[in-house]
PDB file of C-alpha atoms and ligand atoms in Angstrom:
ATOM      1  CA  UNK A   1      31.749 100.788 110.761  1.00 80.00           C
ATOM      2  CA  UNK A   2      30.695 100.118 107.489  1.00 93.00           C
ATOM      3  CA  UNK A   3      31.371  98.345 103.903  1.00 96.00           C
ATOM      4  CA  UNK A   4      33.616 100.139 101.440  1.00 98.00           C
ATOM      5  CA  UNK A   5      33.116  99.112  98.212  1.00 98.00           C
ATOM      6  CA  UNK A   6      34.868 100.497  94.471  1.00 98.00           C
ATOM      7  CA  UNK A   7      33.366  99.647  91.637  1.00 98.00           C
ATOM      8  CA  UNK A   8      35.457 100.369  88.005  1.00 97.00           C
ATOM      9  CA  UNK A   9      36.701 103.423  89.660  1.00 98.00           C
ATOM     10  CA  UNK A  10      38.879 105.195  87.071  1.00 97.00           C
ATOM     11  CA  UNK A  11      40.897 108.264  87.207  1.00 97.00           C
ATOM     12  CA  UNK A  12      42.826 110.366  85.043  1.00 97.00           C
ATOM     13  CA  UNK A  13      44.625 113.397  84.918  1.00 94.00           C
ATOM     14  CA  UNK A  14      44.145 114.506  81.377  1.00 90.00           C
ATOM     15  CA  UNK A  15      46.194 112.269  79.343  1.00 88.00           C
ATOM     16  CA  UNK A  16      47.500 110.495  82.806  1.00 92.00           C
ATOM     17  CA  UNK A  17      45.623 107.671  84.081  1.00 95.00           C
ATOM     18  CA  UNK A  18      46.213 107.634  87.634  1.00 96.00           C
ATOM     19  CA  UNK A  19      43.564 104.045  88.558  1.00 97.00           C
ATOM     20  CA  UNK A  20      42.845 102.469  85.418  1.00 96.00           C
ATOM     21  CA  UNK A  21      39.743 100.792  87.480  1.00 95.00           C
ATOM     22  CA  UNK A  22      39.511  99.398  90.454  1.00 97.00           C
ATOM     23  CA  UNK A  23      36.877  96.766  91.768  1.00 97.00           C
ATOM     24  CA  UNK A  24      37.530  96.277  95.653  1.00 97.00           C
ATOM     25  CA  UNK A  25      35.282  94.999  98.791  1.00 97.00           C
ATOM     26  CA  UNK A  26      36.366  95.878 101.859  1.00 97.00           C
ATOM     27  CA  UNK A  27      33.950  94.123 104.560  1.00 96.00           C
ATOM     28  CA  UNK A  28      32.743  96.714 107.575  1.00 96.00           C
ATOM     29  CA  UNK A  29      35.503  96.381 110.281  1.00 94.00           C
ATOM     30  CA  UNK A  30      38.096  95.441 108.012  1.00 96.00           C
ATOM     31  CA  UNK A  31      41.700  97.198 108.062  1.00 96.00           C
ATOM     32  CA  UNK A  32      43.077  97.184 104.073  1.00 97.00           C
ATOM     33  CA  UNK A  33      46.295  98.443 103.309  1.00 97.00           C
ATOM     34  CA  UNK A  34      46.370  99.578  99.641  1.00 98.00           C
ATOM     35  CA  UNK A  35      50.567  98.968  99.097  1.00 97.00           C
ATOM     36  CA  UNK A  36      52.382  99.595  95.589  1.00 95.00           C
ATOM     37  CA  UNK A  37      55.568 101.267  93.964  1.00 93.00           C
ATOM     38  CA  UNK A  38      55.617 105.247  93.834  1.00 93.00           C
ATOM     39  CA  UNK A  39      52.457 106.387  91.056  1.00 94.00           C
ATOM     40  CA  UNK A  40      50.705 103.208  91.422  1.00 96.00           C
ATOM     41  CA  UNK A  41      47.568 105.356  92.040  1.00 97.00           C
ATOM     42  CA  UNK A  42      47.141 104.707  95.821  1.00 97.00           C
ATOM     43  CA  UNK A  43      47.140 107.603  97.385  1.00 96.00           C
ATOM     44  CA  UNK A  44      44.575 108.378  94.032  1.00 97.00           C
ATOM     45  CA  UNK A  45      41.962 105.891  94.952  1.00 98.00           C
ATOM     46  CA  UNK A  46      42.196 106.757  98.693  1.00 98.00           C
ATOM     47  CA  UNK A  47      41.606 110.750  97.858  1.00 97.00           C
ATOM     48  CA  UNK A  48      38.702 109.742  95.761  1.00 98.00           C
ATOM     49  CA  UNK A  49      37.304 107.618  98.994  1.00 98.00           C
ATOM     50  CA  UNK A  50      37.526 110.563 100.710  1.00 97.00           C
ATOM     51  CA  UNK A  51      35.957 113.026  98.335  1.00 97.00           C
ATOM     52  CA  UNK A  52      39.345 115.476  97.767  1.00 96.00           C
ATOM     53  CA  UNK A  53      39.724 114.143  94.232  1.00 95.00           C
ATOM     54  CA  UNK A  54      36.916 114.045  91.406  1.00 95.00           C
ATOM     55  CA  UNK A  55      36.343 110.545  89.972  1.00 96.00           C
ATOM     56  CA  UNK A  56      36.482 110.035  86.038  1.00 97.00           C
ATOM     57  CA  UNK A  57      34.479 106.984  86.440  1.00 97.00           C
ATOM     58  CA  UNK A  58      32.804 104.237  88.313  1.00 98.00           C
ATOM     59  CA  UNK A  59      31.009 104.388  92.060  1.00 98.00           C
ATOM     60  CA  UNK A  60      32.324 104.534  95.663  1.00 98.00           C
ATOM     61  CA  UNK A  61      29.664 102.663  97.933  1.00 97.00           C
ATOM     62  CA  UNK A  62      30.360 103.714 101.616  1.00 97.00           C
ATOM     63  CA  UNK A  63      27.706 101.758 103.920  1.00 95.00           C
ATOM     64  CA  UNK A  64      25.922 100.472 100.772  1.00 94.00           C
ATOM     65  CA  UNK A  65      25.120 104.383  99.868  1.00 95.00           C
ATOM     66  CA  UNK A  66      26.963 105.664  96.458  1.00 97.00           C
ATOM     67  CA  UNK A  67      28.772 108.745  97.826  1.00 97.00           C
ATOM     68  CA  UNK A  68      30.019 110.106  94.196  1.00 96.00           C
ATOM     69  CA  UNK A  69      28.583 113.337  94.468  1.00 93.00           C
ATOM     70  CA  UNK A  70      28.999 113.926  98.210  1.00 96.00           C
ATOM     71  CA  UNK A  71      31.282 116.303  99.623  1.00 95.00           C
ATOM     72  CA  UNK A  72      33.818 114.395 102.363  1.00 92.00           C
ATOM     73  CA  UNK A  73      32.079 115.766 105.159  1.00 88.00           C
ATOM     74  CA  UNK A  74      29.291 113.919 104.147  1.00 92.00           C
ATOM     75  CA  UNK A  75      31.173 110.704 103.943  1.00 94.00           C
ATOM     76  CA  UNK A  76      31.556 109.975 107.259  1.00 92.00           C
ATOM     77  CA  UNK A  77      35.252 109.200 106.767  1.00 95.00           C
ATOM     78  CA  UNK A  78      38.248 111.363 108.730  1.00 93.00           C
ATOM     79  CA  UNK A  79      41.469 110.957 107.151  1.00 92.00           C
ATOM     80  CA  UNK A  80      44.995 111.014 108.646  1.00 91.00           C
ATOM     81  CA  UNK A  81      47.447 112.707 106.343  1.00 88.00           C
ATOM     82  CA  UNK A  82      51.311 112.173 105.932  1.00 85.00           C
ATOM     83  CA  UNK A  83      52.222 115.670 107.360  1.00 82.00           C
ATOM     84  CA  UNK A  84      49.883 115.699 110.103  1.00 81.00           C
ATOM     85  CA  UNK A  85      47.749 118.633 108.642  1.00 87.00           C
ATOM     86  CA  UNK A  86      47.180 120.056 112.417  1.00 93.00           C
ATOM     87  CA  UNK A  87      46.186 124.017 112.893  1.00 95.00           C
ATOM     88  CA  UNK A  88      49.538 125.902 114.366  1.00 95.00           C
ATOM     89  CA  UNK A  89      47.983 128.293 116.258  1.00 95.00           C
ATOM     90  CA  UNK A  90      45.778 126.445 118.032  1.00 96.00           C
ATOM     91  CA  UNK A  91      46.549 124.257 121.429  1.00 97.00           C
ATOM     92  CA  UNK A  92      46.337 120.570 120.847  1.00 97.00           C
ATOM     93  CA  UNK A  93      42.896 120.454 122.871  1.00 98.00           C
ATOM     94  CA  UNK A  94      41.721 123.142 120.417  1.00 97.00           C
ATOM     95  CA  UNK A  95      42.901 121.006 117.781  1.00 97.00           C
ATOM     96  CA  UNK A  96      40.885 118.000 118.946  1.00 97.00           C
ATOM     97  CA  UNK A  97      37.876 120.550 119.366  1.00 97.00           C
ATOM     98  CA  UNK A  98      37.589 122.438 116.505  1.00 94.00           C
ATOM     99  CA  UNK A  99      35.518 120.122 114.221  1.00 90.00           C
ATOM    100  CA  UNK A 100      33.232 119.126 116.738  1.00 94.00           C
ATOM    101  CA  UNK A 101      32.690 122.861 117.970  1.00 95.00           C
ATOM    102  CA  UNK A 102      31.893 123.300 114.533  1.00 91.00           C
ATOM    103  CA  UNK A 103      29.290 120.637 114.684  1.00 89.00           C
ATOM    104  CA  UNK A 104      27.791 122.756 118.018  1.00 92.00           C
ATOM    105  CA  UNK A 105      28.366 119.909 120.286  1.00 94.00           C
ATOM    106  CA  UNK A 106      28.492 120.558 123.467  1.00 96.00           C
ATOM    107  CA  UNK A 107      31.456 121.746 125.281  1.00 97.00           C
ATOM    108  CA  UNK A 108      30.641 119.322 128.085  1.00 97.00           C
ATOM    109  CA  UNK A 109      30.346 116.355 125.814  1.00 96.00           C
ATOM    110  CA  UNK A 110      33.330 117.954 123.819  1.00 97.00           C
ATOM    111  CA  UNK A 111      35.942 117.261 126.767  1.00 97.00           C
ATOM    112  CA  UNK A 112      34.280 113.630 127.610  1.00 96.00           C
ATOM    113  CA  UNK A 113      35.174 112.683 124.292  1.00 96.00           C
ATOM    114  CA  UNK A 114      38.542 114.164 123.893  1.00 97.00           C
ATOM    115  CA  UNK A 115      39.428 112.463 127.955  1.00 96.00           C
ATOM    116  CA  UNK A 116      38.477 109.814 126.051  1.00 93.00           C
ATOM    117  CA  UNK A 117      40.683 109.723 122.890  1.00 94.00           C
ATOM    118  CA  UNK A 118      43.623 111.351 124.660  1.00 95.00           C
ATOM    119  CA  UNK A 119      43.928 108.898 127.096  1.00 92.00           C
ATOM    120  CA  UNK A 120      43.627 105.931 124.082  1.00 90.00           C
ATOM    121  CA  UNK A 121      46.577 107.782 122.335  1.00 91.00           C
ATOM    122  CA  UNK A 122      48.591 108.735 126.247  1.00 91.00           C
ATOM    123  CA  UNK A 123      48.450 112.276 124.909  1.00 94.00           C
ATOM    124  CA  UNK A 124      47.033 113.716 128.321  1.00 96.00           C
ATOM    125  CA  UNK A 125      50.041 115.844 129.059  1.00 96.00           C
ATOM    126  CA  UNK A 126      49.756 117.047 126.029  1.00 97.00           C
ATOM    127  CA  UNK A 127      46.550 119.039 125.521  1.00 97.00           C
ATOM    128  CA  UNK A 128      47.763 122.191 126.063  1.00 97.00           C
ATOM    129  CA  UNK A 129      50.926 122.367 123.994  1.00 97.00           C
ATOM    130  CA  UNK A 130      50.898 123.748 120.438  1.00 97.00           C
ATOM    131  CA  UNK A 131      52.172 121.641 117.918  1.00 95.00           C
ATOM    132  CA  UNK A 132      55.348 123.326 116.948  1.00 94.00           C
ATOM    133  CA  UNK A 133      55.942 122.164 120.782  1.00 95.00           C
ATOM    134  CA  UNK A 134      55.223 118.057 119.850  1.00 95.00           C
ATOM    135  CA  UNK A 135      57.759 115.608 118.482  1.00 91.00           C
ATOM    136  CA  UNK A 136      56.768 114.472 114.977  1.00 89.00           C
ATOM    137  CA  UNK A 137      55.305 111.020 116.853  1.00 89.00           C
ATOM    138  CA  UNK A 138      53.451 113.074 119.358  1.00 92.00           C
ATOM    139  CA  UNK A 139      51.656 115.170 116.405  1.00 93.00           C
ATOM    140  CA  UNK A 140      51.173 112.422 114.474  1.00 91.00           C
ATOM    141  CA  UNK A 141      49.000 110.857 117.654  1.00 92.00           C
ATOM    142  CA  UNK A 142      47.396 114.242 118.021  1.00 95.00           C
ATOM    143  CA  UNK A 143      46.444 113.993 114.467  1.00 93.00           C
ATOM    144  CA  UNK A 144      45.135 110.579 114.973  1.00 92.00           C
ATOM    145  CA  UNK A 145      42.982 111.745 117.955  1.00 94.00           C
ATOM    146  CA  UNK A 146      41.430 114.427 115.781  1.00 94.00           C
ATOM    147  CA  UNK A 147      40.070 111.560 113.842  1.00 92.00           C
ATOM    148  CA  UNK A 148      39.015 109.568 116.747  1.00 92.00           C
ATOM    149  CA  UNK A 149      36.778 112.059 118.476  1.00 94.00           C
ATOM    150  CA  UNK A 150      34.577 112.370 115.042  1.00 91.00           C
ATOM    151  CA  UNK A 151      33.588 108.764 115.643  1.00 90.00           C
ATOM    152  CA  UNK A 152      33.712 108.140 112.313  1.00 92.00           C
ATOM    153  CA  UNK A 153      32.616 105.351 110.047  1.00 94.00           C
ATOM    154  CA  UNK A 154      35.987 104.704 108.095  1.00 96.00           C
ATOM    155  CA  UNK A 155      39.025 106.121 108.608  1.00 96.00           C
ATOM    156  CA  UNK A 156      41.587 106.652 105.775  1.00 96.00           C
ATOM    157  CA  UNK A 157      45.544 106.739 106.398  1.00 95.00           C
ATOM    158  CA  UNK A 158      47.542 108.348 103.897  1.00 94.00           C
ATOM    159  CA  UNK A 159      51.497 106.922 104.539  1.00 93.00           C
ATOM    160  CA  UNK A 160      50.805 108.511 107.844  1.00 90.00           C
ATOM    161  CA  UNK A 161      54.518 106.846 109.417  1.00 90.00           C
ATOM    162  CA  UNK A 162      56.439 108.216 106.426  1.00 88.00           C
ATOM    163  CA  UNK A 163      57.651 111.242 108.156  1.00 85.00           C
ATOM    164  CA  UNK A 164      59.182 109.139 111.413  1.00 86.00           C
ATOM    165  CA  UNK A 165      62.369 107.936 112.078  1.00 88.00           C
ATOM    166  CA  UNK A 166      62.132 103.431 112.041  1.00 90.00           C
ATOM    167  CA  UNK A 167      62.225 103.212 115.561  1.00 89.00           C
ATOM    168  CA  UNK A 168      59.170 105.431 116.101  1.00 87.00           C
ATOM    169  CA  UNK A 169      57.597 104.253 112.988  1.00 90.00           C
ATOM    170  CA  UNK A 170      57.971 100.198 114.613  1.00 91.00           C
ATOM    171  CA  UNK A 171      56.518 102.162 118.056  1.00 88.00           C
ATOM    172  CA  UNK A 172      53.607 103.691 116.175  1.00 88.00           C
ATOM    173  CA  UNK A 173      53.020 100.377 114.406  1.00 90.00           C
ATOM    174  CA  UNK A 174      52.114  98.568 117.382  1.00 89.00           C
ATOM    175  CA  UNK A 175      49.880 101.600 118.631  1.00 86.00           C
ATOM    176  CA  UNK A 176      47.984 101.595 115.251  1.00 90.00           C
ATOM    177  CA  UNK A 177      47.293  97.634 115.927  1.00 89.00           C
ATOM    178  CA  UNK A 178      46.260  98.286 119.292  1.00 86.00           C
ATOM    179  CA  UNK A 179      43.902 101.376 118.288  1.00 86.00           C
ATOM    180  CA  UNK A 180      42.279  99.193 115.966  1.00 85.00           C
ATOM    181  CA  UNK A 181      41.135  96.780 119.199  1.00 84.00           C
ATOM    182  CA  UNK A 182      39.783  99.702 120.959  1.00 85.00           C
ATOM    183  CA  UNK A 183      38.372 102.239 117.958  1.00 86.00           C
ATOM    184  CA  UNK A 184      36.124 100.131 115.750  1.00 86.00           C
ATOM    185  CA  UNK A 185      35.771 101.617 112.168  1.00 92.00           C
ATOM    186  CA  UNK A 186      36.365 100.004 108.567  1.00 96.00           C
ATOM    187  CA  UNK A 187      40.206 101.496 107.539  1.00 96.00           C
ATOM    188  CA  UNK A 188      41.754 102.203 104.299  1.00 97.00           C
ATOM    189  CA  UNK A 189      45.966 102.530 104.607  1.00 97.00           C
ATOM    190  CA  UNK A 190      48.032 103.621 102.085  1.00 97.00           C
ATOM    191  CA  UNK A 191      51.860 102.581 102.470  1.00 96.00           C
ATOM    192  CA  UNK A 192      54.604 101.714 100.098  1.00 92.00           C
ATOM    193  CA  UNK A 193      55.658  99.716 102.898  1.00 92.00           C
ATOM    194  CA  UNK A 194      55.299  96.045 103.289  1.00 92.00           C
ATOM    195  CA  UNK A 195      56.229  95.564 106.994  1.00 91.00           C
ATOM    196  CA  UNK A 196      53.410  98.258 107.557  1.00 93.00           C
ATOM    197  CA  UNK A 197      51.116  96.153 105.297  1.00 94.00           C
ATOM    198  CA  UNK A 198      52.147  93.117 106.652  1.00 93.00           C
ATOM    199  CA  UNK A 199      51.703  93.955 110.344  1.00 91.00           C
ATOM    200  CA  UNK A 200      48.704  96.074 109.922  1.00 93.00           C
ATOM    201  CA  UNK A 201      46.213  94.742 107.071  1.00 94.00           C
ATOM    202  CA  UNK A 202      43.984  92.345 107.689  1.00 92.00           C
ATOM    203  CA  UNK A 203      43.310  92.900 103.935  1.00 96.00           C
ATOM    204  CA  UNK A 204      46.379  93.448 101.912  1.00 97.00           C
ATOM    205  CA  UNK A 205      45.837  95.158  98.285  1.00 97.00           C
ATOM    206  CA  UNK A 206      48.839  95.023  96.330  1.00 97.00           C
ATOM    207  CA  UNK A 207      48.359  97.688  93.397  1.00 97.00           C
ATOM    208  CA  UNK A 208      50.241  98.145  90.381  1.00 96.00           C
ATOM    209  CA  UNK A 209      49.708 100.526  87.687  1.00 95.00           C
ATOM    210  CA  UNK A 210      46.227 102.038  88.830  1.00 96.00           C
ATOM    211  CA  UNK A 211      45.313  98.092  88.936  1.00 96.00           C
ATOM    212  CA  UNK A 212      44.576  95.824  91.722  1.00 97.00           C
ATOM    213  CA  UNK A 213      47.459  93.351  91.435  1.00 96.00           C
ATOM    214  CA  UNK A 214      46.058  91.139  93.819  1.00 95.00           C
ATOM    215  CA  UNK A 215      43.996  90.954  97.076  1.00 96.00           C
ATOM    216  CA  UNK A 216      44.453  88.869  99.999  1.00 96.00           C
ATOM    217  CA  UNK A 217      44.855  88.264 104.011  1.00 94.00           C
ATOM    218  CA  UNK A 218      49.163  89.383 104.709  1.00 92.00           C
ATOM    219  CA  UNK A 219      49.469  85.506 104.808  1.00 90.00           C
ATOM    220  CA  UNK A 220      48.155  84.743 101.018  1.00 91.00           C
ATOM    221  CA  UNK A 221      49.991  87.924  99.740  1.00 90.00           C
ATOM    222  CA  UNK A 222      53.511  87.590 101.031  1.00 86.00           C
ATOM    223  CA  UNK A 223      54.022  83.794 101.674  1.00 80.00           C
ATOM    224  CA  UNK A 224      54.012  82.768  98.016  1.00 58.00           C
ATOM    225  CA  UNK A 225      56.617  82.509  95.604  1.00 48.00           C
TER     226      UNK A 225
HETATM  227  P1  ADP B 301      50.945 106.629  94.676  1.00 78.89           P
HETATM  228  O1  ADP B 301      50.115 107.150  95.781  1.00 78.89           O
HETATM  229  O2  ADP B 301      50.801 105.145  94.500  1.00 78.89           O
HETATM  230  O3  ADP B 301      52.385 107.026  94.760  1.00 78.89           O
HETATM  231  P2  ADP B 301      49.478 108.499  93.076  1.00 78.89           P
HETATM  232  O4  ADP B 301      48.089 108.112  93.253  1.00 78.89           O
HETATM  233  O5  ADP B 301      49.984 109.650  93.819  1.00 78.89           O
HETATM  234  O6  ADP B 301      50.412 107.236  93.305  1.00 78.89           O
HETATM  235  O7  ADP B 301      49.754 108.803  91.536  1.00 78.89           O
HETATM  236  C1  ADP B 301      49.342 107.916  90.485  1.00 78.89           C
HETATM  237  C2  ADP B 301      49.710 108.520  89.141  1.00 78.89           C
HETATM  238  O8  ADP B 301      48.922 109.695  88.903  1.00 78.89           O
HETATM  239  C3  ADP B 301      51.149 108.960  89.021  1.00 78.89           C
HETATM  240  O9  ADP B 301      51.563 108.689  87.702  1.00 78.89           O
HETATM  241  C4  ADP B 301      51.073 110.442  89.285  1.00 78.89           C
HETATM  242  O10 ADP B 301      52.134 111.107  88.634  1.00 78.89           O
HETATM  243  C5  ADP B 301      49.736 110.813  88.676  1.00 78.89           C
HETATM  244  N1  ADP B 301      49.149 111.991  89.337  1.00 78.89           N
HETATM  245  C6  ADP B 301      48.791 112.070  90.658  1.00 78.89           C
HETATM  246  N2  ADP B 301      48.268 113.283  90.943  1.00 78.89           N
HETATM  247  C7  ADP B 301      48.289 113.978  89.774  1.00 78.89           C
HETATM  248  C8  ADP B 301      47.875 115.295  89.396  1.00 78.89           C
HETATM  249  N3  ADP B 301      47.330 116.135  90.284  1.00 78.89           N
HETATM  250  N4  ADP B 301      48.045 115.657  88.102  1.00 78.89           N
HETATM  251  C9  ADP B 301      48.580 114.799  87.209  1.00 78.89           C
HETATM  252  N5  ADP B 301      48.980 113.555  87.487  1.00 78.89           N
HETATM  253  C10 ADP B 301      48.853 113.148  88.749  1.00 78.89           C
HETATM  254  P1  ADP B 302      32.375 118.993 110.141  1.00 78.89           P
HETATM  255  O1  ADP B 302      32.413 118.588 111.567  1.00 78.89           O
HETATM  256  O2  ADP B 302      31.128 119.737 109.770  1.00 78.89           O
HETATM  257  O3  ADP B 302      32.690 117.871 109.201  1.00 78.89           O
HETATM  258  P2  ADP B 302      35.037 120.134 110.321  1.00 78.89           P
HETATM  259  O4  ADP B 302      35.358 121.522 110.709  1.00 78.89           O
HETATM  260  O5  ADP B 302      35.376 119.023 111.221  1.00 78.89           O
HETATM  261  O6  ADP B 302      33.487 120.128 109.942  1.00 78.89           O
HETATM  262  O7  ADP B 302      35.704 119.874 108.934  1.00 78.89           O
HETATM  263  C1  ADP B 302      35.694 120.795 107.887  1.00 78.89           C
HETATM  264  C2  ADP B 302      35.951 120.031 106.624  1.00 78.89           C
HETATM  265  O8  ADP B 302      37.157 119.274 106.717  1.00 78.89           O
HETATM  266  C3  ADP B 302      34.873 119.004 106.359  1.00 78.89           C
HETATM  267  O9  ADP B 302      34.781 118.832 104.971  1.00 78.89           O
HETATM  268  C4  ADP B 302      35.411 117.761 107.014  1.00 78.89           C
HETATM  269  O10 ADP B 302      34.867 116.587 106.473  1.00 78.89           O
HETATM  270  C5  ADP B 302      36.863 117.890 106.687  1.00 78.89           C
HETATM  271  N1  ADP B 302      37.657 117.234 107.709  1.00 78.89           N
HETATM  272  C6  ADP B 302      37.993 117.669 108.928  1.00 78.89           C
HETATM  273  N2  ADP B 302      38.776 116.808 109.565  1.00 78.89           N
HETATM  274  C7  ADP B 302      38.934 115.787 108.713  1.00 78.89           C
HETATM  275  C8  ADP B 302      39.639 114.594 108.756  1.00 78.89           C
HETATM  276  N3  ADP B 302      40.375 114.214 109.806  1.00 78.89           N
HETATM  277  N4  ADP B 302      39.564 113.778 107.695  1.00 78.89           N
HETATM  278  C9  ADP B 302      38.839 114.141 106.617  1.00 78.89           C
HETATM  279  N5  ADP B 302      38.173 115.263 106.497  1.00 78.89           N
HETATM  280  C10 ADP B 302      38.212 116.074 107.522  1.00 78.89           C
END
């Protein structure tokens, strides 16, 4: 776990400023949910937590260290994207190994730690399947578990229920909440959804035009006038 803080981070596109500048603490442990209208810059500022986007200006603290000029595998972040992102050709235990193979871990310690995820996300049955076998809910836990075995410090969750019908987006809602009790990490979510934000955040972050609109617990946010 560990603090995430953004301080005047700005970003444009040429003439387009995507985050006009952000100032935002989230405390270590803390789940935010970054929620907005399409092109508020969320999915922006989250890219540039994670090191996939250059920043035009200001700092990204990550554990009290400035990580501007790291590359994200140096951020000790892992990132769940919208369309699951997972290799096709590879079984889902592959899939689950790959990045920690690449770290030369162990294969021994490799399978303890994907037991371990897999049976968090009830994906045993799963291991050897490839993808293209998996329903969109099942790859989106695979993708999840990829994240998990990297132990990382924060994850980041770009609109990763967008892609699932309501009913299993409500199911994966309630797994998300009860991953959160039994993976400790600081999160960042991005959603244009306010159930999600409302069920999920314990920090909500309303954006609006690549500004912070406001910043509360779901209570202060959504039960005022
Ligand atoms: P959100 O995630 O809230 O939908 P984005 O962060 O994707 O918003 O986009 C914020 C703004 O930046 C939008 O106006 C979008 O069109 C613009 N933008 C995002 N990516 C690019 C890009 N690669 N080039 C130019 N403009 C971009
Ligand atoms: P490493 O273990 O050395 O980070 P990987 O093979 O796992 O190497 O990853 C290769 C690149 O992709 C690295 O930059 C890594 O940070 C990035 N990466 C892999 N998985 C994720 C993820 N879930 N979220 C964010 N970045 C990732």
């Amino acid at each position: 776990m560990a603090e995430v803080v953004l301080n005047q981070l700005v970003k444009s596109y040429g003439g387009v400023t995507a985050v006009r500048s952000i100032d935002l603490k989230i405390p270590e442990g803390a789940f935010a949910v970054l929620v907005g209208p399409s092109g508020c810059g969320k999915s922006t500022t989250l890219r540039m937590i994670a090191g996939l986007e250059e920043i035009s200006g200001g700092t990204i603290s990550i554990g009290g260290r400035v990580v501007n000029d790291l590359p994200p595998k140096d951020r000790d972040i892992a990132m769940v994207f919208q369309n699951y992102a997972l290799y096709q050709h590879m079984t889902v235990y592959d899939n689950l190994a790959f990045g920690l193979r690449n770290r030369k871990e162990s294969e021994a310690r490799i399978a303890e730690k994907i037991a371990h995820a897999a049976s968090i996300l009830s994906i045993e049955p799963l291991l050897q399947r490839r993808p293209k076998q998996l329903s969109g809910g099942q790859q989106q836990r695979v993708a999840l578990g990829r994240c998990i075995v990297r132990h990382p410090q924060v994850f980041l969750f770009d609109e990763p229920l967008s892609n699932l019908d309501a009913k299993l987006r409500a199911q994966m809602r309630v797994e998300l909440k009860r991953l959160r009790e039994r993976v400790p990490a600081t999160s960042v979510y991005v959603t244009h959804d306010q159930v999600e934000a409302m069920t999920l955040g314990d920090l909500v972050v309303i954006m609006k035009d690549g500004l912070v609109q406001q910043v509360g617990t779901p209570l202060d946010v959504y039960n005022r006038p």
